[in-house]
PDB file of C-alpha atoms in Angstrom:
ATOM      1  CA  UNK A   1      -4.675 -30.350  -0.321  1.00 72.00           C
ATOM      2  CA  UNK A   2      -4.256 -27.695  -3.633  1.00 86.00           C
ATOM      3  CA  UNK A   3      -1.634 -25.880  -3.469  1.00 87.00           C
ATOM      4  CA  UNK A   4      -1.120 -24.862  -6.698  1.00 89.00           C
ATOM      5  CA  UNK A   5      -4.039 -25.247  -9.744  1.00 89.00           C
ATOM      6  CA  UNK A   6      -2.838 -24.967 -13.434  1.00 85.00           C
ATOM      7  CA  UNK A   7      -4.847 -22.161 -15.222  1.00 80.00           C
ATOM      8  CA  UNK A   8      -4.241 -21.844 -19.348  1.00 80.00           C
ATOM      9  CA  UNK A   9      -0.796 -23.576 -18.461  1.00 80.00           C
ATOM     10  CA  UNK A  10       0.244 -21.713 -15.952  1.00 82.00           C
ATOM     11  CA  UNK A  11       1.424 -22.954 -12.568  1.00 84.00           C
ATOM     12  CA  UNK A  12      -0.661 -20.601  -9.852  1.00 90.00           C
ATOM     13  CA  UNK A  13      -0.852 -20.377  -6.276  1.00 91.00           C
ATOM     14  CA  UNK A  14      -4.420 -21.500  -4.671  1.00 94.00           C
ATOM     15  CA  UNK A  15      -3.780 -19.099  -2.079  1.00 93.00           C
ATOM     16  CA  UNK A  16      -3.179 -15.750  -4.743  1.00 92.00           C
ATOM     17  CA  UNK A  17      -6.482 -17.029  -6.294  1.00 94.00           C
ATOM     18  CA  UNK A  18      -8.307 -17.122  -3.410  1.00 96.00           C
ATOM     19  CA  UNK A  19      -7.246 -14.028  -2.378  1.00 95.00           C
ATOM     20  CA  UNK A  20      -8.047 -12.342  -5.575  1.00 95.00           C
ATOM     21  CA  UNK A  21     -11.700 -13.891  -5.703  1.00 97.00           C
ATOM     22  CA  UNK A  22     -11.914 -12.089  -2.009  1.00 97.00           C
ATOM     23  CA  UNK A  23     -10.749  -8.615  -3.784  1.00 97.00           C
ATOM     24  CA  UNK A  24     -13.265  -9.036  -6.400  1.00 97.00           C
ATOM     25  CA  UNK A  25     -15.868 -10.120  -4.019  1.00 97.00           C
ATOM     26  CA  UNK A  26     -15.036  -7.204  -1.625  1.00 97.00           C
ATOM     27  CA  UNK A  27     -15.392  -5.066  -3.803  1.00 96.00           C
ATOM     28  CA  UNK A  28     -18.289  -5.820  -5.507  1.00 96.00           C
ATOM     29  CA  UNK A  29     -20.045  -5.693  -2.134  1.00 97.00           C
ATOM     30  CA  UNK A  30     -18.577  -2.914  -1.075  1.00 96.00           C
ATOM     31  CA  UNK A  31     -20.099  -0.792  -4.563  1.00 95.00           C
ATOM     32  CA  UNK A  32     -23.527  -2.710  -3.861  1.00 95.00           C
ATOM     33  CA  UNK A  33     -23.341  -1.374  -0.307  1.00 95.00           C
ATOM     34  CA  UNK A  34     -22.639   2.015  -0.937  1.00 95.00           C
ATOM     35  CA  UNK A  35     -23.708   2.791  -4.633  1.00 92.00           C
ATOM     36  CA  UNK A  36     -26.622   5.142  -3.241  1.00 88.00           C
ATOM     37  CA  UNK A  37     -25.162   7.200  -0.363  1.00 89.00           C
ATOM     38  CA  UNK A  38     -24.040  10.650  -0.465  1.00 86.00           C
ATOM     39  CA  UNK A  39     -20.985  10.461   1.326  1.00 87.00           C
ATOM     40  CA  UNK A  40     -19.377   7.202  -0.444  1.00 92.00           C
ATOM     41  CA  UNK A  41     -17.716   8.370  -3.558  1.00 91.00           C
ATOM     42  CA  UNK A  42     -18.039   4.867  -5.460  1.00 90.00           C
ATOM     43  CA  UNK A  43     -15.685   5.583  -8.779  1.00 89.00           C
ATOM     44  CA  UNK A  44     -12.729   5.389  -5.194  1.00 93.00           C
ATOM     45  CA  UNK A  45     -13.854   2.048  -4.118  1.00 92.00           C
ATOM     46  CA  UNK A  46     -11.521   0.015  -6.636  1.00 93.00           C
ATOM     47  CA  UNK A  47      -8.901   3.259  -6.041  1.00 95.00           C
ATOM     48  CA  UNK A  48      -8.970   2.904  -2.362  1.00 96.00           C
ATOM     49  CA  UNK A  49      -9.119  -1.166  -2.155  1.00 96.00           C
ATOM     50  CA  UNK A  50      -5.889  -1.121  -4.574  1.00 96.00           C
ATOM     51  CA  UNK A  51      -3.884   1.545  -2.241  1.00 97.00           C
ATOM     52  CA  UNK A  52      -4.682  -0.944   0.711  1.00 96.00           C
ATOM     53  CA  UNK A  53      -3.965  -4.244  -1.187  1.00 96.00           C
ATOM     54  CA  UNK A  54      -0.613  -2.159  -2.010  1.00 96.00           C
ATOM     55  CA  UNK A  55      -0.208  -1.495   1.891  1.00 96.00           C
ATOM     56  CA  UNK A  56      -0.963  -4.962   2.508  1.00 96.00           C
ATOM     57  CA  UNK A  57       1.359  -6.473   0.159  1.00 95.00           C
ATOM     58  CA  UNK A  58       4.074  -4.640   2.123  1.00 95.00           C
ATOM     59  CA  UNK A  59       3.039  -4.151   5.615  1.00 95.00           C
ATOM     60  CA  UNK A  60       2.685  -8.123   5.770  1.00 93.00           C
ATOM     61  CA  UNK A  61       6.494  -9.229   4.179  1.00 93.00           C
ATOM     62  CA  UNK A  62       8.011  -6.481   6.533  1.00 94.00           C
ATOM     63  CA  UNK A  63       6.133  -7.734   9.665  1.00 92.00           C
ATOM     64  CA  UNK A  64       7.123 -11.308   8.519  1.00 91.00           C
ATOM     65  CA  UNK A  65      11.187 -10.133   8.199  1.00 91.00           C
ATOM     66  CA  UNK A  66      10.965  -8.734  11.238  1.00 89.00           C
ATOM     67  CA  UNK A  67       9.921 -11.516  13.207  1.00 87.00           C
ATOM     68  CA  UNK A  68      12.659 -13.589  11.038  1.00 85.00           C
ATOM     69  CA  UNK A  69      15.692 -10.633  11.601  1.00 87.00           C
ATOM     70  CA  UNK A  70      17.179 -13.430  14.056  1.00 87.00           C
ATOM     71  CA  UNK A  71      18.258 -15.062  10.879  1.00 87.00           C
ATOM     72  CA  UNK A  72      19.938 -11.856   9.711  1.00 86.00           C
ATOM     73  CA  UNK A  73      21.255 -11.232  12.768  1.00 89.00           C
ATOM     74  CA  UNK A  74      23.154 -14.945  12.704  1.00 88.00           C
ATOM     75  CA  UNK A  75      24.019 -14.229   9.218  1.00 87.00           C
ATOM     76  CA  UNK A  76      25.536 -11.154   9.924  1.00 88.00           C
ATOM     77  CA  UNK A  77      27.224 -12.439  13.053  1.00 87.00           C
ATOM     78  CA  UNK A  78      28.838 -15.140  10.702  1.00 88.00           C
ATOM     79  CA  UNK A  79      30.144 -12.339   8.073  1.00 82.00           C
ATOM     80  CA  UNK A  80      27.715 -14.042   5.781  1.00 85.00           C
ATOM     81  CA  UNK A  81      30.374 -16.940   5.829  1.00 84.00           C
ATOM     82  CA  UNK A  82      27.781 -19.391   3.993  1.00 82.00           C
ATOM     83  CA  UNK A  83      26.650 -16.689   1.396  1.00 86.00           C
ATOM     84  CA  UNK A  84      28.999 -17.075  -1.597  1.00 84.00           C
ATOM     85  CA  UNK A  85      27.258 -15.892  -4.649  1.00 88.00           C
ATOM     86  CA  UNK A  86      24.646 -13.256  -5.440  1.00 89.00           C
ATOM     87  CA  UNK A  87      21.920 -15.860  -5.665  1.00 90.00           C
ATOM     88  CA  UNK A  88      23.081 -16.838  -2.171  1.00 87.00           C
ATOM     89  CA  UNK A  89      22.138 -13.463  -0.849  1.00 88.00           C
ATOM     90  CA  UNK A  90      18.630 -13.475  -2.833  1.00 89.00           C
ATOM     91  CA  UNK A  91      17.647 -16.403  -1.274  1.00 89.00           C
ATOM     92  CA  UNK A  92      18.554 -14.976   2.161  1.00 89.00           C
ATOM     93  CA  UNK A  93      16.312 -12.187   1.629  1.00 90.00           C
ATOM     94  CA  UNK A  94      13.453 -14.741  -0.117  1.00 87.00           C
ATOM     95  CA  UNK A  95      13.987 -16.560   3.532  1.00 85.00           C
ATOM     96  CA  UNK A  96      13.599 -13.325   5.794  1.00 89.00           C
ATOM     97  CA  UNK A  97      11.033 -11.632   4.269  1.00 89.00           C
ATOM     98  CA  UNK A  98       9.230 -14.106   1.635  1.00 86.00           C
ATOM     99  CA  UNK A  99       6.237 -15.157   3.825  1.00 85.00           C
ATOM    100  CA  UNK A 100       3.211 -12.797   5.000  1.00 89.00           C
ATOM    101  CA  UNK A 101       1.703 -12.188   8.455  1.00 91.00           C
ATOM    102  CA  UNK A 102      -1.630 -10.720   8.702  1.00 93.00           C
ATOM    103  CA  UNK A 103      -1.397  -7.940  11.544  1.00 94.00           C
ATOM    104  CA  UNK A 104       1.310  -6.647   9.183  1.00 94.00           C
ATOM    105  CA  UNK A 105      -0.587  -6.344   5.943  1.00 95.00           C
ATOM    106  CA  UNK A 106      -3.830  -5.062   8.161  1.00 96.00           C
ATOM    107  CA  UNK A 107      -1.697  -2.098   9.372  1.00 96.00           C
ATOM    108  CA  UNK A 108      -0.320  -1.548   6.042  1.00 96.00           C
ATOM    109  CA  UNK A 109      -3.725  -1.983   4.283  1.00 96.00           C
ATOM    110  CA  UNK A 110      -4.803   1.085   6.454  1.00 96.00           C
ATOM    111  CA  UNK A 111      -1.973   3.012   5.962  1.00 97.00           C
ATOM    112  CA  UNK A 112      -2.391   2.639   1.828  1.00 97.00           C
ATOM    113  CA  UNK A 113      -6.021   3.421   2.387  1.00 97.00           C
ATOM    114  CA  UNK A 114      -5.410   6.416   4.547  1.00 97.00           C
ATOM    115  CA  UNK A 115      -2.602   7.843   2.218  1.00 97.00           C
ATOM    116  CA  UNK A 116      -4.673   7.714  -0.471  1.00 97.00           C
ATOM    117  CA  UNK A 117      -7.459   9.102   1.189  1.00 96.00           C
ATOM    118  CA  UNK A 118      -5.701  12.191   2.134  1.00 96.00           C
ATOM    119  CA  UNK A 119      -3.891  12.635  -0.698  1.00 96.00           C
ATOM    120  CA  UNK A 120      -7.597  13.196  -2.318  1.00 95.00           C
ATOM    121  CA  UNK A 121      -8.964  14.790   0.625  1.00 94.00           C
ATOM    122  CA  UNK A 122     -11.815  12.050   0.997  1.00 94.00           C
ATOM    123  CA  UNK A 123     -13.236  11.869   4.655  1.00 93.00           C
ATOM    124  CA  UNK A 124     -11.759   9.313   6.435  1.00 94.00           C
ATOM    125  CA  UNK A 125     -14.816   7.771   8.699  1.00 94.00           C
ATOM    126  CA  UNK A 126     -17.275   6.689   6.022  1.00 95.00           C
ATOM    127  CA  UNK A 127     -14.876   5.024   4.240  1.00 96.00           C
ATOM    128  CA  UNK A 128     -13.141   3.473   7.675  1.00 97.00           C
ATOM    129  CA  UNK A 129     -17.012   1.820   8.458  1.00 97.00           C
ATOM    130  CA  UNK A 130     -16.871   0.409   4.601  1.00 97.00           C
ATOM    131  CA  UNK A 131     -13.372  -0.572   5.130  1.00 97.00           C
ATOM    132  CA  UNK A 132     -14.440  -2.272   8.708  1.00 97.00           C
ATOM    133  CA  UNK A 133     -16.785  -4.965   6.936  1.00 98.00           C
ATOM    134  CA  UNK A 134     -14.554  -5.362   3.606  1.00 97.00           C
ATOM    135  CA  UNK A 135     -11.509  -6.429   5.709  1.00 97.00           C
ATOM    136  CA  UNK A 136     -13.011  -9.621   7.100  1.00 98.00           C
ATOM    137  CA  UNK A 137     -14.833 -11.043   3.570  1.00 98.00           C
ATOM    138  CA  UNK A 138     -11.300 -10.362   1.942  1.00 97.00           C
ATOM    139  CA  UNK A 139      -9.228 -12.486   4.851  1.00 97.00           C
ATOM    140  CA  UNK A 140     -12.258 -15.185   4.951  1.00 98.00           C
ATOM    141  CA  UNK A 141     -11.163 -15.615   1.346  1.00 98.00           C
ATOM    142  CA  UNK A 142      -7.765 -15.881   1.797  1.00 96.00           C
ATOM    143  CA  UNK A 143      -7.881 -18.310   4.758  1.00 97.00           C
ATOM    144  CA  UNK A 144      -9.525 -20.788   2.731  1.00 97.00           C
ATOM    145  CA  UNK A 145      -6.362 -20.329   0.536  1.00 96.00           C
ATOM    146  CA  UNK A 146      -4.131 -20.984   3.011  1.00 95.00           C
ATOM    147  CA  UNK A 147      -6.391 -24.020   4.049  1.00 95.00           C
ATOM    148  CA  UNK A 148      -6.065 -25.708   0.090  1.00 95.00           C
ATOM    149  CA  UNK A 149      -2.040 -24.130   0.128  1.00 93.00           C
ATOM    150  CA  UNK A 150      -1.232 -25.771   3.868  1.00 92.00           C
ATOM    151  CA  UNK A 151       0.027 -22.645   5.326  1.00 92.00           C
ATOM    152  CA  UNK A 152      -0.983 -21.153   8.752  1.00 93.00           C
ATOM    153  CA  UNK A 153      -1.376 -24.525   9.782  1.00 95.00           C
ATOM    154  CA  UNK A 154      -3.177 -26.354  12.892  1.00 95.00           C
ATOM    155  CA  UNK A 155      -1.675 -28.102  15.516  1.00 95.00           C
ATOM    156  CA  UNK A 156      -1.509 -32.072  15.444  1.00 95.00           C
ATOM    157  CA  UNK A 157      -5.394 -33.859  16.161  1.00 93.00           C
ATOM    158  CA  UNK A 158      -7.686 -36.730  15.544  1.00 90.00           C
ATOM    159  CA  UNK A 159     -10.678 -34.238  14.279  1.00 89.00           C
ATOM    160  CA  UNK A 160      -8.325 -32.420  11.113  1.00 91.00           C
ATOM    161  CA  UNK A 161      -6.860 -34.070   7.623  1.00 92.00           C
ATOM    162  CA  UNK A 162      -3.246 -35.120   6.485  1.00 94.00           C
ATOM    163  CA  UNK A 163      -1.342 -32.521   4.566  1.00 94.00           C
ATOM    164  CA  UNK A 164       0.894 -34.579   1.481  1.00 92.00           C
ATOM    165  CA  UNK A 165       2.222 -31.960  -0.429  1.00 89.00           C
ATOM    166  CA  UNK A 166       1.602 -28.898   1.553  1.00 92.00           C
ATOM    167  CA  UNK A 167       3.397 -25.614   0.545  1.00 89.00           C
ATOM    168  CA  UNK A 168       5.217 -25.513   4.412  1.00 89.00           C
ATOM    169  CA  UNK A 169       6.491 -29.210   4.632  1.00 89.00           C
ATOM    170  CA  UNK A 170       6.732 -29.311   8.366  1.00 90.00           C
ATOM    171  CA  UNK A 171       2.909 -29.336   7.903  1.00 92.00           C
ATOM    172  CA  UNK A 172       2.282 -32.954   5.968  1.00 94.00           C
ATOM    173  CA  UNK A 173       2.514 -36.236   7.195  1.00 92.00           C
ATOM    174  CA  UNK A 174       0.235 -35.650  10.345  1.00 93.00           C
ATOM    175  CA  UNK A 175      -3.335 -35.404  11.326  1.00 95.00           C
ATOM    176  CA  UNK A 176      -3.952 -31.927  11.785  1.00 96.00           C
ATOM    177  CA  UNK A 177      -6.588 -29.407  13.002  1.00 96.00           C
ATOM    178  CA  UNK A 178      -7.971 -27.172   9.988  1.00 96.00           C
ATOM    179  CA  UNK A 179      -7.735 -23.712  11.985  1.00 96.00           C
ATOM    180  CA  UNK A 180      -7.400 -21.976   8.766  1.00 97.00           C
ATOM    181  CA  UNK A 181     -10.518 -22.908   8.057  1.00 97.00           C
ATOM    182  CA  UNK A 182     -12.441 -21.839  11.737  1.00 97.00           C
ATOM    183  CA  UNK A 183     -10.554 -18.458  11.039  1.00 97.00           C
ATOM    184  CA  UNK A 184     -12.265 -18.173   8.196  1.00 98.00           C
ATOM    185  CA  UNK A 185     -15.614 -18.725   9.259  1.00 97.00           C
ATOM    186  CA  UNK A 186     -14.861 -16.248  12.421  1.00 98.00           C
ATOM    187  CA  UNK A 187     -14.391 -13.911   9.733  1.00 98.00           C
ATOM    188  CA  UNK A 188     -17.232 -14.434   7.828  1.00 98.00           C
ATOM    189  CA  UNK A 189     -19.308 -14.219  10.667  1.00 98.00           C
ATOM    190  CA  UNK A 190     -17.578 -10.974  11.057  1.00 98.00           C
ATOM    191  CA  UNK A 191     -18.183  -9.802   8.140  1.00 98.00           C
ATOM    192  CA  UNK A 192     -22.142 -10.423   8.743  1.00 98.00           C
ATOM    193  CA  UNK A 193     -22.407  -8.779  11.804  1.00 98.00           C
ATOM    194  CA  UNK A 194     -20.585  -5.507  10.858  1.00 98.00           C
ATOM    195  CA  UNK A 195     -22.451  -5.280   7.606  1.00 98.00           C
ATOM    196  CA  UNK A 196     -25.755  -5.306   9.568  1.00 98.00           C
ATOM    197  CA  UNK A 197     -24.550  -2.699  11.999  1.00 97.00           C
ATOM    198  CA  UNK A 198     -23.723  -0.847   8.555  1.00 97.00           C
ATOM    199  CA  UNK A 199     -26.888  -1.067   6.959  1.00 96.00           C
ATOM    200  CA  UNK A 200     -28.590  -0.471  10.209  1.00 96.00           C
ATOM    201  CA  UNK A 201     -26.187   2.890  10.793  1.00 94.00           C
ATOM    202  CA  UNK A 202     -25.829   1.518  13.981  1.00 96.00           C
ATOM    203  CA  UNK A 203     -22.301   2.909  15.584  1.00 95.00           C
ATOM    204  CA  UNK A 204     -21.471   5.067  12.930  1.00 94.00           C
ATOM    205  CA  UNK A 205     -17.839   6.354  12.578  1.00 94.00           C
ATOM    206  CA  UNK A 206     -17.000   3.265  14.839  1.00 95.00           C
ATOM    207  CA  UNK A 207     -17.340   0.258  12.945  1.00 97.00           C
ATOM    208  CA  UNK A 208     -13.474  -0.051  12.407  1.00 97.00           C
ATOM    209  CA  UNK A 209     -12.971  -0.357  16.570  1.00 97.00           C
ATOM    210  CA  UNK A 210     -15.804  -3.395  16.432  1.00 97.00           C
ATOM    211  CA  UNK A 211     -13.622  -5.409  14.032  1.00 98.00           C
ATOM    212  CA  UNK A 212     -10.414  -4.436  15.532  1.00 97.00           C
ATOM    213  CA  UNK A 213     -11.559  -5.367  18.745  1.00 97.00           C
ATOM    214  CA  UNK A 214     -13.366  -8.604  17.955  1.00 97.00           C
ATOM    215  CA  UNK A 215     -10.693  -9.665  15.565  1.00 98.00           C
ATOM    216  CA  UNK A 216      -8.502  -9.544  18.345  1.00 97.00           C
ATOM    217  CA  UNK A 217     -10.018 -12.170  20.618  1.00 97.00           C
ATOM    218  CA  UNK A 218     -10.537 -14.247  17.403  1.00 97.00           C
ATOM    219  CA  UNK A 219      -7.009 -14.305  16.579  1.00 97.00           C
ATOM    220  CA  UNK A 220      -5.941 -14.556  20.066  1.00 97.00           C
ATOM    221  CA  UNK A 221      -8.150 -17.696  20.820  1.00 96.00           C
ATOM    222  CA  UNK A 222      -7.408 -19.363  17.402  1.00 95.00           C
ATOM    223  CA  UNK A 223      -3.262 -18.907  17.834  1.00 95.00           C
ATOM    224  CA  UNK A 224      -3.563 -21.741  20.285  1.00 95.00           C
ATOM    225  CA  UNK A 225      -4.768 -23.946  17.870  1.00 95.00           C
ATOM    226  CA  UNK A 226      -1.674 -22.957  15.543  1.00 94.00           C
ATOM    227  CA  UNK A 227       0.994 -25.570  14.673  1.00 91.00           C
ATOM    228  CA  UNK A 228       3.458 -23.430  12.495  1.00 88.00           C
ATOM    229  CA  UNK A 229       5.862 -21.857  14.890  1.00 80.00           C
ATOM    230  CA  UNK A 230       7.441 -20.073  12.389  1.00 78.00           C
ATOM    231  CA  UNK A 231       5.098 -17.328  12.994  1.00 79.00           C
ATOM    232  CA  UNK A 232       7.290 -16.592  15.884  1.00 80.00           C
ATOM    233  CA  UNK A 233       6.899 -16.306  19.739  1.00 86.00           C
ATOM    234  CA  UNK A 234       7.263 -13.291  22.225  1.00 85.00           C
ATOM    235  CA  UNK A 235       8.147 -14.295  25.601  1.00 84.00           C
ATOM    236  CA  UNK A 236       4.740 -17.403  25.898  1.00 90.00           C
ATOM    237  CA  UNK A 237       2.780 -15.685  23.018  1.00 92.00           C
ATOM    238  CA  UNK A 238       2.701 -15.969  19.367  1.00 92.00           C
ATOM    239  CA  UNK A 239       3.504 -12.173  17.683  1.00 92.00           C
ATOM    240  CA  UNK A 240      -0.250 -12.518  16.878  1.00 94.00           C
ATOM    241  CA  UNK A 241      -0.666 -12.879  20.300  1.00 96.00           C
ATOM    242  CA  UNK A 242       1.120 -10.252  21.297  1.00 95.00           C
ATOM    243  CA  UNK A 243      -0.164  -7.434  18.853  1.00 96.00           C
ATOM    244  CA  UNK A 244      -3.609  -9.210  19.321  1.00 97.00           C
ATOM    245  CA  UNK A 245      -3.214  -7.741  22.950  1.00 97.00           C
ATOM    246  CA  UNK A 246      -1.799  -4.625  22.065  1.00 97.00           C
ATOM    247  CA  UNK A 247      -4.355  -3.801  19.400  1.00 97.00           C
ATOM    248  CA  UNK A 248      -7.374  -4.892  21.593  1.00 97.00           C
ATOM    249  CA  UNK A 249      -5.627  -2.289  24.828  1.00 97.00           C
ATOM    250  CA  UNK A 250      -5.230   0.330  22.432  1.00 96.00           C
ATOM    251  CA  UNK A 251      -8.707   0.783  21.138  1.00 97.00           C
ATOM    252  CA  UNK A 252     -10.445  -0.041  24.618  1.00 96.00           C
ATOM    253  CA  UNK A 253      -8.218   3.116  25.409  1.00 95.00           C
ATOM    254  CA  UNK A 254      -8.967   4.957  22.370  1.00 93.00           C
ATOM    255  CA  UNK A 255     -13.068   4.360  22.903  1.00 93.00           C
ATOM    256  CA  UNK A 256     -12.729   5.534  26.483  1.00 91.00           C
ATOM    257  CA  UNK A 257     -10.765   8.441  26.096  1.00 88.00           C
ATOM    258  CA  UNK A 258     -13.341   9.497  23.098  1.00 80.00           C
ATOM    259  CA  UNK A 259     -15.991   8.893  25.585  1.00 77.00           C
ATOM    260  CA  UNK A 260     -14.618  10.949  28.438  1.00 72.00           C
ATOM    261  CA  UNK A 261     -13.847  13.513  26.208  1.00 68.00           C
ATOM    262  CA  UNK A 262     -17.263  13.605  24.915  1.00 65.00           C
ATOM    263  CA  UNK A 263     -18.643  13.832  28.765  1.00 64.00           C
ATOM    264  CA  UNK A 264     -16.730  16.547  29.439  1.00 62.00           C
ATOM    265  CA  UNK A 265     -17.363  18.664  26.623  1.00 59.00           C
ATOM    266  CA  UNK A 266     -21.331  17.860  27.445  1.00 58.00           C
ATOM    267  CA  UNK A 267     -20.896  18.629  30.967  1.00 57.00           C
ATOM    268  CA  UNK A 268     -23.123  20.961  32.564  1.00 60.00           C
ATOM    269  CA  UNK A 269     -20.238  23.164  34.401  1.00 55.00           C
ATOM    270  CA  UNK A 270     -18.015  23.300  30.791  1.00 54.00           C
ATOM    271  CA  UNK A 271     -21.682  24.566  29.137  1.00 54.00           C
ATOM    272  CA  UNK A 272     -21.590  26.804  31.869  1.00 56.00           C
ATOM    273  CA  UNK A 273     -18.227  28.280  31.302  1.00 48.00           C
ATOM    274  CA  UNK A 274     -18.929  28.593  27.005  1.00 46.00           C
ATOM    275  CA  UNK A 275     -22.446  30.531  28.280  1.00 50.00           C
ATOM    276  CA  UNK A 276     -20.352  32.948  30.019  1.00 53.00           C
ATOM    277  CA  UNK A 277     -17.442  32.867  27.765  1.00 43.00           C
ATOM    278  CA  UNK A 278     -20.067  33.486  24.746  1.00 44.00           C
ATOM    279  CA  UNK A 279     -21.156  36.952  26.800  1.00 43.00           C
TER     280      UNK A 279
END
């Protein structure tokens, strides 16, 4: 495909330019969205967006070491025998933690956002439901990136295209499905859905559960057409897999808990008891 593209002579990543048309884009949407409500502060769209891209950034390269620490682990159980210079080490840590995972830099997005949120004491839920339609037109970006870059890879078929100078080399020389590009379109559909329920204030103060949840059987369904396996594996799953499951329990928890809490305190015996408590 395109992995890299030469722009006034310099040698740049399709996938970082991609990704930084789907910050521009998100953003701008996101100000278009919101430029006339009274709860949206929109001079702390741009703030907000950078603290999560700064979350991101992180959140995804320590979620990608950790499911590479079996190479520190055999490094360190060698007494870093094959490491003999200081460039040596660098590239060790280049091979741990250099690559990106998603669920990683989605958690740390929200942490940025949320940091930065409370450190300016901006309500949290309009900005979550904002947040909840931004998240998927960013990533439908940056999938396309990894589509021209050749990362994040499908698994070997007659329906895909033949990688040549992909930026993961186990990925060229085969036919192979374009998942990176289905992801992307699951996200853009996403994207559409939750920005109606937005406009429409339909679920209000929930919107961030809807993508959570229905990014989770996306990316569930989509890791078995996956090729890379360098993503890594718990037990039969992929670690997308996995947290896809986790993330999808916990908020199905989360909702119902709300909702049982919200019965009870609307119950007729607990009105009851604040009647007579009130006299």
């Amino acid at each position: 495909m395109l992995p890299y593209i030469d722009i006034l002579n310099y040698h740049i990543s399709t996938y970082a330019v991609m990704a930084s048309i789907g910050f521009f884009v998100m953003c701008l949407v996101a100000w278009l969205v919101t430029r006339r409500q009274s709860d949206i502060d929109t001079t702390q769209i741009v703030h907000i967006a950078l603290a999560a891209m700064a979350g991101l950034f992180v959140g995804a390269h320590v979620l990608y070491g950790a499911v590479n620490i079996r190479i520190l682990i055999n490094a360190v159980k060698d007494h870093f025998s094959l490491l003999h210079s200081p460039m040596d080490y660098l590239n060790l840590f280049i091979v741990i933690f250099g690559g990106m995972v998603f669920y990683g830099g989605l958690f740390g997005a929200i942490i940025g956002a949320v940091w930065y949120m409370k450190a300016l004491k901006l309500p949290l839920l309009p900005y979550f439901d904002v947040m909840a339609f931004c998240i998927p037109l960013f990533h439908g970006f940056a999938r396309i990136g990894c589509f021209l870059g050749g990362c994040c890879y499908g698994i070997e078929s007659r329906y895909g295209l033949v990688y040549h100078d992909a930026i993961e080399p186990s990925a060229n020389g085969v036919s192979r499905f374009p998942v990176q590009l289905l992801e992307s379109g699951m996200e853009f559909l996403l994207f559409g859905v939750i920005l109606a329920l937005y406009m429409r204030k339909k679920l209000k103060g929930k919107l961030m559960y809807v993508y959570l949840l229905s990014y989770a059987v996306v990316r569930f369904l989509d890791e078995f057409l996956r090729g890379d396996r360098i993503r890594g594996f718990v037990g039969p799953l992929s670690t997308s897999q996995f947290i896809s499951l986790l993330v999808f329990v916990t908020v199905v928890i989360i909702l119902a808990f709300g909702r049982r809490k919200t019965g009870e305190s609307h119950s007729p015996a607990r009105q009851e008891a604040c009647e007579n408590w009130e006299t």
